[in-house]
Every structure is written in structure tokens, then in C-alpha cells.
PDB file of C-alpha atoms in Angstrom:
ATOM      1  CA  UNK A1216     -21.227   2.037 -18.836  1.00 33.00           C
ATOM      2  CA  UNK A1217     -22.019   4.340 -16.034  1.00 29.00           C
ATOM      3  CA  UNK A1218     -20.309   8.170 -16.837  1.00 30.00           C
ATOM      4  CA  UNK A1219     -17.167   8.682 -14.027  1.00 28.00           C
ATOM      5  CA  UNK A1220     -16.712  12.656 -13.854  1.00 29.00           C
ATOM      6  CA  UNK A1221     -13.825  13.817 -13.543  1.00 36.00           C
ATOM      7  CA  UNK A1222     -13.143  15.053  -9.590  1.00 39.00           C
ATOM      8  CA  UNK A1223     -11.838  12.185  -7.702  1.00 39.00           C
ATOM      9  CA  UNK A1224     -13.674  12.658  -4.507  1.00 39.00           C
ATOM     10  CA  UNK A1225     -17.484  12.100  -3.298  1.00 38.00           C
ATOM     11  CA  UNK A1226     -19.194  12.618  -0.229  1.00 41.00           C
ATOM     12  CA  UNK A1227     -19.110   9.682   2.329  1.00 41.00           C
ATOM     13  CA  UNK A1228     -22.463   9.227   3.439  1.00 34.00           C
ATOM     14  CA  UNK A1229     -21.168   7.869   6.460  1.00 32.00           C
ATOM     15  CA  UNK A1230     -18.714  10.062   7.666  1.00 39.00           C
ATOM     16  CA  UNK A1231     -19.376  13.337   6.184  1.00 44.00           C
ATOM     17  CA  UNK A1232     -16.343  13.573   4.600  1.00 53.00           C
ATOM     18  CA  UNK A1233     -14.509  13.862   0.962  1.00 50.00           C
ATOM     19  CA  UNK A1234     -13.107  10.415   0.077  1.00 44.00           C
ATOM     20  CA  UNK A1235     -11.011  10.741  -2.460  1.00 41.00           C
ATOM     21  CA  UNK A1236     -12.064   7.503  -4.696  1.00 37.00           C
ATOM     22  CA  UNK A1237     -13.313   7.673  -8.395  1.00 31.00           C
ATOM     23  CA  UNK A1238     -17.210   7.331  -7.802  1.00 30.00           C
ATOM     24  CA  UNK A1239     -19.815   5.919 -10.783  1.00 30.00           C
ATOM     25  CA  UNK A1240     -23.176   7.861 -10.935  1.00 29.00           C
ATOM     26  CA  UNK A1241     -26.591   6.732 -12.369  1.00 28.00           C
ATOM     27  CA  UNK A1242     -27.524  10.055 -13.441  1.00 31.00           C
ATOM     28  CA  UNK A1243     -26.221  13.533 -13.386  1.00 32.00           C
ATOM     29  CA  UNK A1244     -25.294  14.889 -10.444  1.00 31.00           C
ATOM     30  CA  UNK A1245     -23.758  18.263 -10.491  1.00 33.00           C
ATOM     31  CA  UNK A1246     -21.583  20.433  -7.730  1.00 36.00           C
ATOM     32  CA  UNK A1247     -24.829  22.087  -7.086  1.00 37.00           C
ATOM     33  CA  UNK A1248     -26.317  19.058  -5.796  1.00 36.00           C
ATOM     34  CA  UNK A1249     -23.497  18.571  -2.898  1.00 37.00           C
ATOM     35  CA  UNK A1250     -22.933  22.273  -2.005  1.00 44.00           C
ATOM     36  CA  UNK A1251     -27.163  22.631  -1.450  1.00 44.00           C
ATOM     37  CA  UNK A1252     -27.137  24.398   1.912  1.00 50.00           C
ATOM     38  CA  UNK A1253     -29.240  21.735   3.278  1.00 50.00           C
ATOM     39  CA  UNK A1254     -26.652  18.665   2.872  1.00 50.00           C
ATOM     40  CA  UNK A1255     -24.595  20.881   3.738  1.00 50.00           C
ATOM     41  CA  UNK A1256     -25.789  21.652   7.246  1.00 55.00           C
ATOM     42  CA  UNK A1257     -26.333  18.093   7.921  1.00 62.00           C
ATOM     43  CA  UNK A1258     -22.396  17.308   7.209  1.00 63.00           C
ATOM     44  CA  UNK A1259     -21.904  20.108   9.499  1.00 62.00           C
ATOM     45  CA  UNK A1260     -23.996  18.492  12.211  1.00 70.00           C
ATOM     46  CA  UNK A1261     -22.622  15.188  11.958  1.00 83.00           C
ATOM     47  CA  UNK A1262     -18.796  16.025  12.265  1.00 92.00           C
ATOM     48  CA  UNK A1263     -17.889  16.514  15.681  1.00 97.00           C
ATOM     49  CA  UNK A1264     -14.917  18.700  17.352  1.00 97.00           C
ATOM     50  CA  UNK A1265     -13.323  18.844  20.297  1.00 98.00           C
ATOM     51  CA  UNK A1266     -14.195  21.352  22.911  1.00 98.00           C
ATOM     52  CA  UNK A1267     -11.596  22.584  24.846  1.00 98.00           C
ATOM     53  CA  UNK A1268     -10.925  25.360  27.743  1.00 98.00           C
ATOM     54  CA  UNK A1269      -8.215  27.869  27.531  1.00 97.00           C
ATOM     55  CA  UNK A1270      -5.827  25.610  28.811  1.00 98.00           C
ATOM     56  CA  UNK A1271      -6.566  22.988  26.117  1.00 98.00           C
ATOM     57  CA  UNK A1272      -8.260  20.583  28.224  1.00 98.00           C
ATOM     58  CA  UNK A1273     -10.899  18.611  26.829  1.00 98.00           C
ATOM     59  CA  UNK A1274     -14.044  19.632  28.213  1.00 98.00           C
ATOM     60  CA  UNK A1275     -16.703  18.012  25.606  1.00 97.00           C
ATOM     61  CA  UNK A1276     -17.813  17.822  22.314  1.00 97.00           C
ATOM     62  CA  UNK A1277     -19.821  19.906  19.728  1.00 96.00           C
ATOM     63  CA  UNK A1278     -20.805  19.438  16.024  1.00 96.00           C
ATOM     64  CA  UNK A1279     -18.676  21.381  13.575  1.00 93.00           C
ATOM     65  CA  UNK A1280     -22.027  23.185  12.792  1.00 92.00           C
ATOM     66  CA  UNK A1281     -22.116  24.709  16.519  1.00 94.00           C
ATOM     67  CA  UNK A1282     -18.438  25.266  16.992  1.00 95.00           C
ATOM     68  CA  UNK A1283     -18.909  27.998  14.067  1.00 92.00           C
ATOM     69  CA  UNK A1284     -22.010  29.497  14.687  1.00 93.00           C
ATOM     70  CA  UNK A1285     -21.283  32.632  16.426  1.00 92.00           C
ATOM     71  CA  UNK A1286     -24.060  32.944  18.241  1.00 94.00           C
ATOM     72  CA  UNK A1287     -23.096  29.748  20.105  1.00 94.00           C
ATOM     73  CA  UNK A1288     -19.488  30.838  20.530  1.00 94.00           C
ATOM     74  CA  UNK A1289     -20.639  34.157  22.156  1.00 94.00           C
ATOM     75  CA  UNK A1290     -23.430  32.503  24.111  1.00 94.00           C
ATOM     76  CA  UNK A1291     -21.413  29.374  25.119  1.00 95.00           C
ATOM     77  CA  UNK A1292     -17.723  30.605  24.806  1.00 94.00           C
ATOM     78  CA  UNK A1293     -17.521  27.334  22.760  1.00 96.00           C
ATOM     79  CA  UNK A1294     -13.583  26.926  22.172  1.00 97.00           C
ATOM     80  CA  UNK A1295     -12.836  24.038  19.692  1.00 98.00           C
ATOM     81  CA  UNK A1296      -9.007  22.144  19.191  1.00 98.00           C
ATOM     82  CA  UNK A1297      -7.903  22.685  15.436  1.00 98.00           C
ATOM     83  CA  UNK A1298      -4.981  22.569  13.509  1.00 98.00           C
ATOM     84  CA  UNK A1299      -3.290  24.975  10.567  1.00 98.00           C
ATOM     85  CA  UNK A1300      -0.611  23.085   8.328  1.00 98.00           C
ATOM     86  CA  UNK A1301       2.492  24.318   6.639  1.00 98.00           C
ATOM     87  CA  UNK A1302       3.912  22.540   4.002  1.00 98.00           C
ATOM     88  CA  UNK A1303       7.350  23.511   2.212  1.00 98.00           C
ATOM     89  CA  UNK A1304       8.791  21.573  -0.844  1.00 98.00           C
ATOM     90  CA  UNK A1305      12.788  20.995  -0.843  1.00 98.00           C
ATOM     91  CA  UNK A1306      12.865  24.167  -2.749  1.00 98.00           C
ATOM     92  CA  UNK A1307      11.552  25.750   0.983  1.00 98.00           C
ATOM     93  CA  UNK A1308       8.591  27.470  -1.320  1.00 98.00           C
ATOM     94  CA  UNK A1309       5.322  27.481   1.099  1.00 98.00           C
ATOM     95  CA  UNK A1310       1.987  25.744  -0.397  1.00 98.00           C
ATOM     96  CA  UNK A1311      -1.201  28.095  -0.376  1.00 98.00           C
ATOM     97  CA  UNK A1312      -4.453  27.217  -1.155  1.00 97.00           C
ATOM     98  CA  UNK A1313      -7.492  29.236  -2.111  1.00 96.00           C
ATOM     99  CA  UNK A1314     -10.475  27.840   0.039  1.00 93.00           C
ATOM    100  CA  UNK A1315     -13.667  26.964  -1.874  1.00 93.00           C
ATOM    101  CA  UNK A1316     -16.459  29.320  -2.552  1.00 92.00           C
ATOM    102  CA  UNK A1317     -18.967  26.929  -0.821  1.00 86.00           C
ATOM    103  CA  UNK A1318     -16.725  27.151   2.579  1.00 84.00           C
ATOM    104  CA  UNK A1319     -19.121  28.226   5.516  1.00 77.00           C
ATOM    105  CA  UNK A1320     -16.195  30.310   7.037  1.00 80.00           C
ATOM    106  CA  UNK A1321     -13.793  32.593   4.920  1.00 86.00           C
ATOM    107  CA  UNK A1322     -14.786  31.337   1.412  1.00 90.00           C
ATOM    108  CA  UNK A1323     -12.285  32.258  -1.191  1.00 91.00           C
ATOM    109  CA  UNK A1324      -9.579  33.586   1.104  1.00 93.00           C
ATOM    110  CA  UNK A1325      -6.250  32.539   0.875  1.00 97.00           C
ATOM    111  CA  UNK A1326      -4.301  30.365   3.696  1.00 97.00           C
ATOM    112  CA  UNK A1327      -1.571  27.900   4.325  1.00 98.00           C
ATOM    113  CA  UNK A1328      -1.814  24.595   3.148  1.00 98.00           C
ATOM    114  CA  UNK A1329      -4.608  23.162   5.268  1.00 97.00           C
ATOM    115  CA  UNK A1330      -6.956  24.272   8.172  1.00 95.00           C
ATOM    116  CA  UNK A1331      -9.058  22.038   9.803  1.00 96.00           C
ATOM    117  CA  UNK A1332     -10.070  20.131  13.002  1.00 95.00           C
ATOM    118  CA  UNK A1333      -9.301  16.971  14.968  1.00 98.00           C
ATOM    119  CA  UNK A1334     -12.193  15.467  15.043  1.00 98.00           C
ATOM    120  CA  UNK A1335     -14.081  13.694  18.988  1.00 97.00           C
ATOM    121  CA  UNK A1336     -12.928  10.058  17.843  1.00 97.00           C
ATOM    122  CA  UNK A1337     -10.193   7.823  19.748  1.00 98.00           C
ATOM    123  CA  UNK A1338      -7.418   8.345  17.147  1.00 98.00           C
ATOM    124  CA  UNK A1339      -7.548  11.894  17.211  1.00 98.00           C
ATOM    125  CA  UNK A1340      -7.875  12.625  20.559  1.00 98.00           C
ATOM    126  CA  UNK A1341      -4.455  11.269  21.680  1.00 98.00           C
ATOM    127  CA  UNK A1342      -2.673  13.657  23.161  1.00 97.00           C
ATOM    128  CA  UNK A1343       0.618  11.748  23.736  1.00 97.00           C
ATOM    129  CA  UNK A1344       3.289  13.252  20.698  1.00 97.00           C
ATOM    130  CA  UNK A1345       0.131  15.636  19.769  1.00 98.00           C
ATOM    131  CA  UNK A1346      -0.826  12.701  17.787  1.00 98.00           C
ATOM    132  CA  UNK A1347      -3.973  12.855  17.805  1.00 98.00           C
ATOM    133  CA  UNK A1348      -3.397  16.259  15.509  1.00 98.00           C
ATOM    134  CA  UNK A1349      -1.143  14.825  13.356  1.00 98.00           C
ATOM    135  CA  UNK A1350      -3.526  12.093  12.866  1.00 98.00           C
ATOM    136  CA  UNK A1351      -6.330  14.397  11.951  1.00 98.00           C
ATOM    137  CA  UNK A1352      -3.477  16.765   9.724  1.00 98.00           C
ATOM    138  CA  UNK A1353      -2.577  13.711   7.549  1.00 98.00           C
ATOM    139  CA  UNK A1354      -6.413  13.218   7.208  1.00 98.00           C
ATOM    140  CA  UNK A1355      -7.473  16.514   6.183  1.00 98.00           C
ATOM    141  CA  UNK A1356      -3.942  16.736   3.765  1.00 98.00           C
ATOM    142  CA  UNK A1357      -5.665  13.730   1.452  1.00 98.00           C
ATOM    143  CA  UNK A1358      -9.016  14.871   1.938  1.00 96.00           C
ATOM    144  CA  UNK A1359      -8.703  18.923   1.082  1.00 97.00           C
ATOM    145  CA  UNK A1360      -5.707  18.461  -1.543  1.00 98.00           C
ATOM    146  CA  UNK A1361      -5.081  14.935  -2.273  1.00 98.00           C
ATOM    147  CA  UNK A1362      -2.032  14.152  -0.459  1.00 98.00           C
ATOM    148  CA  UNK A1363      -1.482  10.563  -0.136  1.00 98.00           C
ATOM    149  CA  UNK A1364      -0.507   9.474   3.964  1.00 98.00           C
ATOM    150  CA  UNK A1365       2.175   7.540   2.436  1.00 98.00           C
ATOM    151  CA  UNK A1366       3.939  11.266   1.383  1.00 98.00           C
ATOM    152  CA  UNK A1367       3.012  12.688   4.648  1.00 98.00           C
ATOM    153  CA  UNK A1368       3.714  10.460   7.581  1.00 98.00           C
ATOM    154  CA  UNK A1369       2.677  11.895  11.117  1.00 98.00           C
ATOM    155  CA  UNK A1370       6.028  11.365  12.447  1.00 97.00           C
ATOM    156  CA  UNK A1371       7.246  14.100   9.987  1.00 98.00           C
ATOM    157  CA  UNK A1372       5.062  16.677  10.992  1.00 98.00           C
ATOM    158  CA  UNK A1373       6.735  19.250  13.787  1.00 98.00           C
ATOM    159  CA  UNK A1374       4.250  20.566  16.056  1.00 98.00           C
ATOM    160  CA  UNK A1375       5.957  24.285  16.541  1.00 98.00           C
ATOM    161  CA  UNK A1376       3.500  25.713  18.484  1.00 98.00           C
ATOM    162  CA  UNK A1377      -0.187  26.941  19.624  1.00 98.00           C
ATOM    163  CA  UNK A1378      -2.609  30.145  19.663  1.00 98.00           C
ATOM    164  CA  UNK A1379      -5.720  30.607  20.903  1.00 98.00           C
ATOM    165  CA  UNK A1380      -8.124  33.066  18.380  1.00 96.00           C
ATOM    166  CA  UNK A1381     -11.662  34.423  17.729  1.00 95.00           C
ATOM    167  CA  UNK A1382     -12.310  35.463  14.132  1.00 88.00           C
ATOM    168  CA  UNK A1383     -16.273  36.403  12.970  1.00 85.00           C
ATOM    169  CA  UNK A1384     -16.315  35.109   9.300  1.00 79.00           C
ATOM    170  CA  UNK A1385     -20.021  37.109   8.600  1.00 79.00           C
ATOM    171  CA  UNK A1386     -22.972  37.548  10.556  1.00 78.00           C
ATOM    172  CA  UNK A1387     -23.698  34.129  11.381  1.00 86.00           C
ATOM    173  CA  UNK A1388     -20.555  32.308  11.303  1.00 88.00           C
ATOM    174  CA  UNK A1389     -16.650  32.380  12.978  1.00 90.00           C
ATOM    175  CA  UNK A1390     -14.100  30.795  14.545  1.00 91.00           C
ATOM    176  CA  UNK A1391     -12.637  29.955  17.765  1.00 96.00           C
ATOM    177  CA  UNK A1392      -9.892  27.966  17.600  1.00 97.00           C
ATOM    178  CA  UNK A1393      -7.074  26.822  19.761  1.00 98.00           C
ATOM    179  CA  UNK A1394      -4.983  26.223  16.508  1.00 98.00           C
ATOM    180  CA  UNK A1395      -2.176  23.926  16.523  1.00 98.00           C
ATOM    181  CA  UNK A1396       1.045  24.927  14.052  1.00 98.00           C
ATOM    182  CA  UNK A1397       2.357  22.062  12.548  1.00 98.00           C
ATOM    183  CA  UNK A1398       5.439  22.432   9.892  1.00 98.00           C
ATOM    184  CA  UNK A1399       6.141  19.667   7.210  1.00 98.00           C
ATOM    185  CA  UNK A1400       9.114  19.587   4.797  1.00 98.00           C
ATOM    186  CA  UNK A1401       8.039  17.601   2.059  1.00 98.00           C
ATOM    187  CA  UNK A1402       7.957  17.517  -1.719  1.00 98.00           C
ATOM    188  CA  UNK A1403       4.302  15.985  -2.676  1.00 98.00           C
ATOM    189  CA  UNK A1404       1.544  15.324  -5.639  1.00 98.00           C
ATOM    190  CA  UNK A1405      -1.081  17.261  -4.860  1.00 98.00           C
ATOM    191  CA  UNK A1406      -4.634  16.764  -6.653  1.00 97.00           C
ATOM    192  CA  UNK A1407      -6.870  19.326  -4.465  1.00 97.00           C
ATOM    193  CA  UNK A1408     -10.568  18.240  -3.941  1.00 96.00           C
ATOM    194  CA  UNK A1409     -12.505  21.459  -5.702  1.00 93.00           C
ATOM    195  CA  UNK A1410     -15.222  21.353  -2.639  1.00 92.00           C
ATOM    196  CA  UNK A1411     -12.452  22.379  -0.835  1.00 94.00           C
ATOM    197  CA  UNK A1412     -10.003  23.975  -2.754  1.00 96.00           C
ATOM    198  CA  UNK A1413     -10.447  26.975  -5.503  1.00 96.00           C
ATOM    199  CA  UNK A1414      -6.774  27.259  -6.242  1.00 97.00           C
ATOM    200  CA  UNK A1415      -3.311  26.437  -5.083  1.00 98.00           C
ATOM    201  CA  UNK A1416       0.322  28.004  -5.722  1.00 98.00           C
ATOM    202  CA  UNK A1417       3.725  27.619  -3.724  1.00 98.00           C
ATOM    203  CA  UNK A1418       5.152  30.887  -2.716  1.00 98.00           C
ATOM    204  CA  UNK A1419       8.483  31.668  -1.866  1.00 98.00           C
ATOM    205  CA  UNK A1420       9.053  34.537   1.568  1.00 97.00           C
ATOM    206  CA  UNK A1421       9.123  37.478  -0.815  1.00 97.00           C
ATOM    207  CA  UNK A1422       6.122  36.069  -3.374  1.00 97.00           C
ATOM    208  CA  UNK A1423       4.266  35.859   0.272  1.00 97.00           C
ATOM    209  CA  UNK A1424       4.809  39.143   1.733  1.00 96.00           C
ATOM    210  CA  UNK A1425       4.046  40.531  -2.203  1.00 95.00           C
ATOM    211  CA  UNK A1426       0.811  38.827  -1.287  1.00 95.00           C
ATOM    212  CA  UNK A1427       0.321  40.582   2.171  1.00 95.00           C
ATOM    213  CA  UNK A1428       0.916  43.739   0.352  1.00 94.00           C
ATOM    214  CA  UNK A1429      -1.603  43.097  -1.890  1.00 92.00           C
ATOM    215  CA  UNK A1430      -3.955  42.326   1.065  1.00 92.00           C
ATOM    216  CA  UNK A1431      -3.511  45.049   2.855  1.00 91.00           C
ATOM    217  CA  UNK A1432      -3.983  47.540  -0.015  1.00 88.00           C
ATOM    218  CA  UNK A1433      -7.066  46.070  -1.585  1.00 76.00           C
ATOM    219  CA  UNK A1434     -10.401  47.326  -0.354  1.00 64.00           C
ATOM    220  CA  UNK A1435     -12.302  46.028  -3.780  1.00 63.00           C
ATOM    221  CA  UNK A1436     -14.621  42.846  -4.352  1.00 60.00           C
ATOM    222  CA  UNK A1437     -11.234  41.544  -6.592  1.00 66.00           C
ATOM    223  CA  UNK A1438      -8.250  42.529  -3.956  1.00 78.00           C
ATOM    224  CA  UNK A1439      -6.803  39.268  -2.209  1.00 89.00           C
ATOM    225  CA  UNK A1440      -7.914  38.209   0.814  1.00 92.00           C
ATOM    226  CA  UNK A1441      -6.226  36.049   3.606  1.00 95.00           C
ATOM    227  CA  UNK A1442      -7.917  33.834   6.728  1.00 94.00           C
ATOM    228  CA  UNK A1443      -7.545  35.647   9.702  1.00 93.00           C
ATOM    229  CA  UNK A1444      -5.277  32.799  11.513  1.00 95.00           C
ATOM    230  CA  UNK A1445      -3.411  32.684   8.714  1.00 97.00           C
ATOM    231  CA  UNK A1446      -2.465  36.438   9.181  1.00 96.00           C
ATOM    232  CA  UNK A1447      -1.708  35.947  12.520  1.00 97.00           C
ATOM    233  CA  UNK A1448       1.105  33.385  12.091  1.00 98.00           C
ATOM    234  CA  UNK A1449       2.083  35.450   9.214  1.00 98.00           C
ATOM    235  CA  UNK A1450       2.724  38.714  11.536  1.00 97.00           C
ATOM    236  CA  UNK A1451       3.680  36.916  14.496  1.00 97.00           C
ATOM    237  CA  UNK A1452       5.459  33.812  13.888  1.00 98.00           C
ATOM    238  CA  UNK A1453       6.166  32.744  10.147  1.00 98.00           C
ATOM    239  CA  UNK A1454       9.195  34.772   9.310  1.00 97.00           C
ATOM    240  CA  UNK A1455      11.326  33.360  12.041  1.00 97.00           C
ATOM    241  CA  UNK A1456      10.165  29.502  11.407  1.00 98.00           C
ATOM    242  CA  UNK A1457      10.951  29.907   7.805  1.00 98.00           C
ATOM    243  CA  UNK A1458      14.902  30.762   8.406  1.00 98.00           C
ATOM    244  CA  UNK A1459      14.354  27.043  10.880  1.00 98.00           C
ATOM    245  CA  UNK A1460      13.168  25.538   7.803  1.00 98.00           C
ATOM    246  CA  UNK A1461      15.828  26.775   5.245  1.00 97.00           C
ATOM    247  CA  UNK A1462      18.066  25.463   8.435  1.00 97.00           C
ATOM    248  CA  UNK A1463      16.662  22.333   8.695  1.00 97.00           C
ATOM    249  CA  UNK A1464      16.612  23.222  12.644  1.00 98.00           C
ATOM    250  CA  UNK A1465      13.029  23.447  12.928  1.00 97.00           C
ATOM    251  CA  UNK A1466      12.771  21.246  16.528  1.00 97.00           C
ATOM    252  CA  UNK A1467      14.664  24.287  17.788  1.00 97.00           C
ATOM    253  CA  UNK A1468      12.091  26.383  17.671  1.00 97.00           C
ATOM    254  CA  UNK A1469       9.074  24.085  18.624  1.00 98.00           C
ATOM    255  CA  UNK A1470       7.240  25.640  22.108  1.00 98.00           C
ATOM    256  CA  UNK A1471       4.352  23.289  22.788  1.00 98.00           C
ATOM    257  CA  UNK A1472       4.110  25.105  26.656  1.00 97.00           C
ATOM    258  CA  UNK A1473       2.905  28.137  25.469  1.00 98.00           C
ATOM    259  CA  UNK A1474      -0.419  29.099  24.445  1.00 98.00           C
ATOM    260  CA  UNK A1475      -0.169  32.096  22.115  1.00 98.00           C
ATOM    261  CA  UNK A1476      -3.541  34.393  23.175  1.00 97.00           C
ATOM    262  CA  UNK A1477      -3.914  36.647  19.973  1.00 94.00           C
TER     263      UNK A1477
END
């Protein structure tokens, strides 16, 4: 019998992606083998984002590879759609993670739930609802921490608002996102993929802003770290949403007109 290790997820030859399936091998293959800078740069090539202007129109397309080299973003003023996800259980705790080590941006830093990218394909580019986003949010959700759809459906997700920001990870890569905010109430199973995810924990508002504290005072190798959009929704916005959450009001404070320019 063929030896089934023990992280669900494997990566799709065809897409690029995680799939989160059991997967036989016929030898050993090890995490070194999938996080070897060379596959690595041609799953980054292959995925492909949506450009965008200021003003969110769609003005082209871009591999995920480009739309996070810095040198490109300077050069090109490459702007790419993407999305940040905030998931609360009933208990109105928010989930974390702790990206991978083998991220290309931010590795190791801590953020909300999931951050990732619509991708240039029909069902994510439908802008009607923000659907298109939802559809890539409910994606990423099984992909990075083994969420099944069936626990997140897209009509659940509330699209609160948007911000456009430019973040240099190191020398070579960055971000510039127009980030969509989408809120979820749900209580879920989560089994996170560990090429995506180092760690997880639910936080309640004070366990978070312990956690900002601790961010802000570190200046060591060991102090925590947090993704710069993450911080930004954290100074500018979060506080606010959460009381709409605890409310269960959170439609009241949805503003999909405004693009936040931080």
C-alpha cells in the first residue's frame, strides 16, 4: 500500500493551487520538495490577478508573481483586486492565522483569517453583489484553512468596505492591493493547510489589542509581528465593526462607495 502523509492538501498541477484531498505518493516527498523556490515561482507565474486602476476598474491582468514584485509595482504602478477576510465564531472571538514561513510576502506575520486574491477567471470577476470576491473568499477559506463552502456560503459574507494600500514586504517583494473587507459570522472546523498556515488562535477585542501591544513593543527576531493591511483595518476600522458584529447590525455599516486611500 502506497504511504498517505498526514497533511490533507497537495499541489494541483493544474491550477497551482492547494486542493485539499488526501493524496498517495510513490516515494517520499517532503515539504522541501513543494516549497523549492523554483516550483514555487512557477505557481506564482501561473496564477493570475486582476489589475485594476484606482477606481477599481479592471484594466488587465498580471501573474501573481508580477503583481508582488516591487520592482514591477514601482515601474508599472501595477494595482491588483484582493480580498482580507474576517471570521467571528458565535462567541464574536476573531480567527487569526500565522502565515507560513515559505510565504513570498510577510512570512510568519500574523493577520485575519485569510488574505488573498480573486483570481482573472469568469467566476471571480463578477462584479454584480461583489461576487466575484466572495467567490474567490470561499475559495481561499478551504484552500488556506480548510473550511468547507458548505460552512461558508458567499451569501453570508458582508462586504463592509474597501482600501487601497502599498506595503514593501523585503527588497524584492510587496503589495499593492485594492483590498476588499469582507465580515463572516460563523462557527466552523477549521483544518489549516501548513503551506499556508503556521498557526491559528481566535482572539477576543482585548486578547487582540494585547497582541498590538506586543507588536508595537517588540523590536527582537521573537516579538510578534502583524501584515501591514491587517494593521490598517486594525487602527482604522476594526474596533467599530466589531460592536456591528456583537450587534448583529453589520449591513449598517457596509460602505462599498468609498475607496479607503491609506
Amino acid at each position: 500500500m502506497l504511504p498517505i502523509y498526514p497533511s490533507p492538501y497537495f499541489l494541483d498541477p493544474i491550477s497551482g493551487e492547494n486542493s485539499p484531498v488526501f493524496r498517495a505518493f510513490s516515494g517520499v516527498v517532503t515539504m522541501a520538495d513543494f516549497n523549492d523556490d523554483g516550483i514555487m515561482d512557477a505557481v506564482q507565474r501561473r496564477l493570475i490577478c486582476i489589475l485594476v486602476d484606482e477606481n477599481d476598474r479592471v484594466v488587465g491582468h498580471d501573474t501573481k508573481y508580477n503583481c508582488h514584485l516591487m520592482e514591477k509595482i514601482e515601474a508599472e504602478n501595477l494595482l491588483h483586486r484582493a480580498f482580507s477576510v474576517f471570521l467571528f465564531n458565535s462567541k464574536y472571538e476573531l480567527l487569526l492565522q500565522q502565515r507560513s514561513k515559505t510565504k513570498v510576502t510577510f512570512p510568519l506575520v500574523w493577520t485575519n483569517t485569510c488574505c488573498s486574491h480573486p483570481l482573472y477567471r469568469e467566476s471571480e470577476l463578477i462584479e454584480e453583489n461583489v461576487l466575484g470576491v466572495r467567490n474567490a473568499a470561499q475559495r481561499k477559506l478551504l484552500d488556506e484553512l480548510g473550511i468547507v463552502a458548505e460552512d461558508v456560503p458567499v451569501n453570508e459574507f458582508t462586504p463592509l468596505g474597501r482600501m487601497l494600500y502599498k506595503a514593501p514586504s523585503d527588497g524584492k517583494w510587496g503589495e499593492h492591493e485594492l483590498d476588499y473587507l469582507l465580515f463572516i459570522v460563523r462557527d466552523v472546523k477549521v483544518q489549516p493547510n501548513p503551506d499556508e498556515v503556521a498557526d491559528i488562535k481566535y482572539v477576543s477585542r482585548e486578547e487582540l489589542m494585547e497582541l498590538v501591544k506586543k507588536a508595537d513593543a517588540g523590536d527582537d527576531d521573537e516579538a510578534v509581528k502583524l501584515s501591514p493591511w491587517f494593521r490598517l483595518v486594525v487602527d482604522n476600522f476594526l474596533m467599530k465593526w466589531w460592536d456591528h458584529v456583537e450587534k448583529g447590525t453589520l449591513i449598517e455599516a457596509a460602505d462599498m462607495k468609498t475607496i479607503h486611500k491609506l
